[in-house]
Amino acid sequence: GSLAGVVVTADVLRAVRSGHAAQPLASIARYDFPVAEASTEATRVYRHLREQNQPFAAVVDGDRFVGLFHAPQNLSDFPRAIPMA
């Protein structure tokens, strides 16, 4: 139920390319990322992620981790559907 860190593919690839393929996941995991309540409107979370240049937010229900909201830069349809103002 609780989230400690998130391992992103790009970080794994960076570790491999730099000769650190044997590093434990804990050493390349991200621990500093936005957290959103499950009841938060998706458009608000998306705008916040884009403004902060973050690819994802942890989604929680109180103190229980329920998932990730992933909003990559190359997400093409979402921005047209959501006014950024």
PDB file of C-alpha atoms in Angstrom:
ATOM      1  CA  GLY A   1       0.000   0.000   0.000  1.00  0.00           C
ATOM      2  CA  SER A   2       2.761   2.568   0.478  1.00  0.00           C
ATOM      3  CA  LEU A   3       5.033   3.942  -2.228  1.00  0.00           C
ATOM      4  CA  ALA A   4       8.739   4.261  -1.564  1.00  0.00           C
ATOM      5  CA  GLY A   5      10.124   5.143  -4.995  1.00  0.00           C
ATOM      6  CA  VAL A   6       9.570   4.870  -8.722  1.00  0.00           C
ATOM      7  CA  VAL A   7      12.014   3.412 -11.234  1.00  0.00           C
ATOM      8  CA  VAL A   8      11.778   5.065 -14.646  1.00  0.00           C
ATOM      9  CA  THR A   9      13.014   3.299 -17.779  1.00  0.00           C
ATOM     10  CA  ALA A  10      15.136   6.293 -18.802  1.00  0.00           C
ATOM     11  CA  ASP A  11      17.013   6.122 -15.492  1.00  0.00           C
ATOM     12  CA  VAL A  12      17.668   2.398 -15.912  1.00  0.00           C
ATOM     13  CA  LEU A  13      19.007   2.997 -19.426  1.00  0.00           C
ATOM     14  CA  ARG A  14      21.202   5.843 -18.147  1.00  0.00           C
ATOM     15  CA  ALA A  15      22.669   3.524 -15.492  1.00  0.00           C
ATOM     16  CA  VAL A  16      23.346   0.806 -18.080  1.00  0.00           C
ATOM     17  CA  ARG A  17      24.981   3.246 -20.512  1.00  0.00           C
ATOM     18  CA  SER A  18      27.213   4.632 -17.784  1.00  0.00           C
ATOM     19  CA  GLY A  19      28.447   1.157 -16.845  1.00  0.00           C
ATOM     20  CA  HIS A  20      26.320   0.803 -13.709  1.00  0.00           C
ATOM     21  CA  ALA A  21      23.962  -1.934 -14.902  1.00  0.00           C
ATOM     22  CA  ALA A  22      24.440  -3.910 -11.676  1.00  0.00           C
ATOM     23  CA  GLN A  23      23.190  -1.059  -9.457  1.00  0.00           C
ATOM     24  CA  PRO A  24      20.266  -1.993  -7.213  1.00  0.00           C
ATOM     25  CA  LEU A  25      16.955  -0.419  -8.205  1.00  0.00           C
ATOM     26  CA  ALA A  26      16.871   1.528  -4.936  1.00  0.00           C
ATOM     27  CA  SER A  27      19.922   3.497  -6.049  1.00  0.00           C
ATOM     28  CA  ILE A  28      18.308   4.706  -9.280  1.00  0.00           C
ATOM     29  CA  ALA A  29      14.704   5.087  -8.099  1.00  0.00           C
ATOM     30  CA  ARG A  30      13.128   8.520  -7.899  1.00  0.00           C
ATOM     31  CA  TYR A  31      11.934   9.507  -4.451  1.00  0.00           C
ATOM     32  CA  ASP A  32      11.008  13.144  -5.041  1.00  0.00           C
ATOM     33  CA  PHE A  33       7.871  13.426  -7.167  1.00  0.00           C
ATOM     34  CA  PRO A  34       4.423  15.017  -7.003  1.00  0.00           C
ATOM     35  CA  VAL A  35       1.657  13.244  -5.108  1.00  0.00           C
ATOM     36  CA  ALA A  36      -2.037  13.705  -5.916  1.00  0.00           C
ATOM     37  CA  GLU A  37      -5.113  12.619  -3.988  1.00  0.00           C
ATOM     38  CA  ALA A  38      -7.241  10.135  -5.929  1.00  0.00           C
ATOM     39  CA  SER A  39     -10.168  12.562  -5.720  1.00  0.00           C
ATOM     40  CA  THR A  40      -8.243  15.328  -7.533  1.00  0.00           C
ATOM     41  CA  GLU A  41      -9.496  16.277 -10.979  1.00  0.00           C
ATOM     42  CA  ALA A  42      -7.267  14.723 -13.674  1.00  0.00           C
ATOM     43  CA  THR A  43      -6.970  17.994 -15.591  1.00  0.00           C
ATOM     44  CA  ARG A  44      -5.554  19.748 -12.503  1.00  0.00           C
ATOM     45  CA  VAL A  45      -2.939  17.044 -12.039  1.00  0.00           C
ATOM     46  CA  TYR A  46      -2.033  17.127 -15.741  1.00  0.00           C
ATOM     47  CA  ARG A  47      -1.595  20.919 -15.736  1.00  0.00           C
ATOM     48  CA  HIS A  48       0.517  20.765 -12.582  1.00  0.00           C
ATOM     49  CA  LEU A  49       2.764  18.083 -14.074  1.00  0.00           C
ATOM     50  CA  ARG A  50       3.282  20.067 -17.266  1.00  0.00           C
ATOM     51  CA  GLU A  51       4.000  23.285 -15.324  1.00  0.00           C
ATOM     52  CA  GLN A  52       6.546  21.469 -13.133  1.00  0.00           C
ATOM     53  CA  ASN A  53       7.979  19.490 -16.083  1.00  0.00           C
ATOM     54  CA  GLN A  54       7.282  16.218 -14.263  1.00  0.00           C
ATOM     55  CA  PRO A  55       6.360  13.018 -16.127  1.00  0.00           C
ATOM     56  CA  PHE A  56       4.214  11.460 -13.397  1.00  0.00           C
ATOM     57  CA  ALA A  57       2.547  11.842 -10.020  1.00  0.00           C
ATOM     58  CA  ALA A  58       1.854   9.200  -7.405  1.00  0.00           C
ATOM     59  CA  VAL A  59      -1.875   8.820  -6.759  1.00  0.00           C
ATOM     60  CA  VAL A  60      -2.897   8.187  -3.175  1.00  0.00           C
ATOM     61  CA  ASP A  61      -6.105   7.681  -1.271  1.00  0.00           C
ATOM     62  CA  GLY A  62      -5.230   9.092   2.129  1.00  0.00           C
ATOM     63  CA  ASP A  63      -2.009   7.303   3.027  1.00  0.00           C
ATOM     64  CA  ARG A  64      -2.554   4.378   0.613  1.00  0.00           C
ATOM     65  CA  PHE A  65      -0.785   4.326  -2.771  1.00  0.00           C
ATOM     66  CA  VAL A  66      -3.260   3.493  -5.552  1.00  0.00           C
ATOM     67  CA  GLY A  67      -1.329   4.151  -8.764  1.00  0.00           C
ATOM     68  CA  LEU A  68       0.580   6.530 -11.009  1.00  0.00           C
ATOM     69  CA  PHE A  69      -0.703   9.331 -13.208  1.00  0.00           C
ATOM     70  CA  HIS A  70       1.690   9.314 -16.171  1.00  0.00           C
ATOM     71  CA  ALA A  71       1.727  12.338 -18.457  1.00  0.00           C
ATOM     72  CA  PRO A  72       4.719  12.058 -20.792  1.00  0.00           C
ATOM     73  CA  GLN A  73       5.822  15.003 -22.911  1.00  0.00           C
ATOM     74  CA  ASN A  74       4.812  13.178 -26.092  1.00  0.00           C
ATOM     75  CA  LEU A  75       1.190  12.743 -25.034  1.00  0.00           C
ATOM     76  CA  SER A  76      -0.436  14.209 -28.137  1.00  0.00           C
ATOM     77  CA  ASP A  77      -4.218  14.165 -27.591  1.00  0.00           C
ATOM     78  CA  PHE A  78      -4.418  15.264 -23.952  1.00  0.00           C
ATOM     79  CA  PRO A  79      -3.184  18.858 -24.381  1.00  0.00           C
ATOM     80  CA  ARG A  80      -5.707  19.605 -27.137  1.00  0.00           C
ATOM     81  CA  ALA A  81      -8.548  18.377 -24.957  1.00  0.00           C
ATOM     82  CA  ILE A  82      -7.548  20.443 -21.906  1.00  0.00           C
ATOM     83  CA  PRO A  83      -7.317  24.219 -21.902  1.00  0.00           C
ATOM     84  CA  MET A  84      -4.028  25.215 -20.237  1.00  0.00           C
ATOM     85  CA  ALA A  85      -5.248  28.642 -19.105  1.00  0.00           C
TER      86      ALA A  85
END
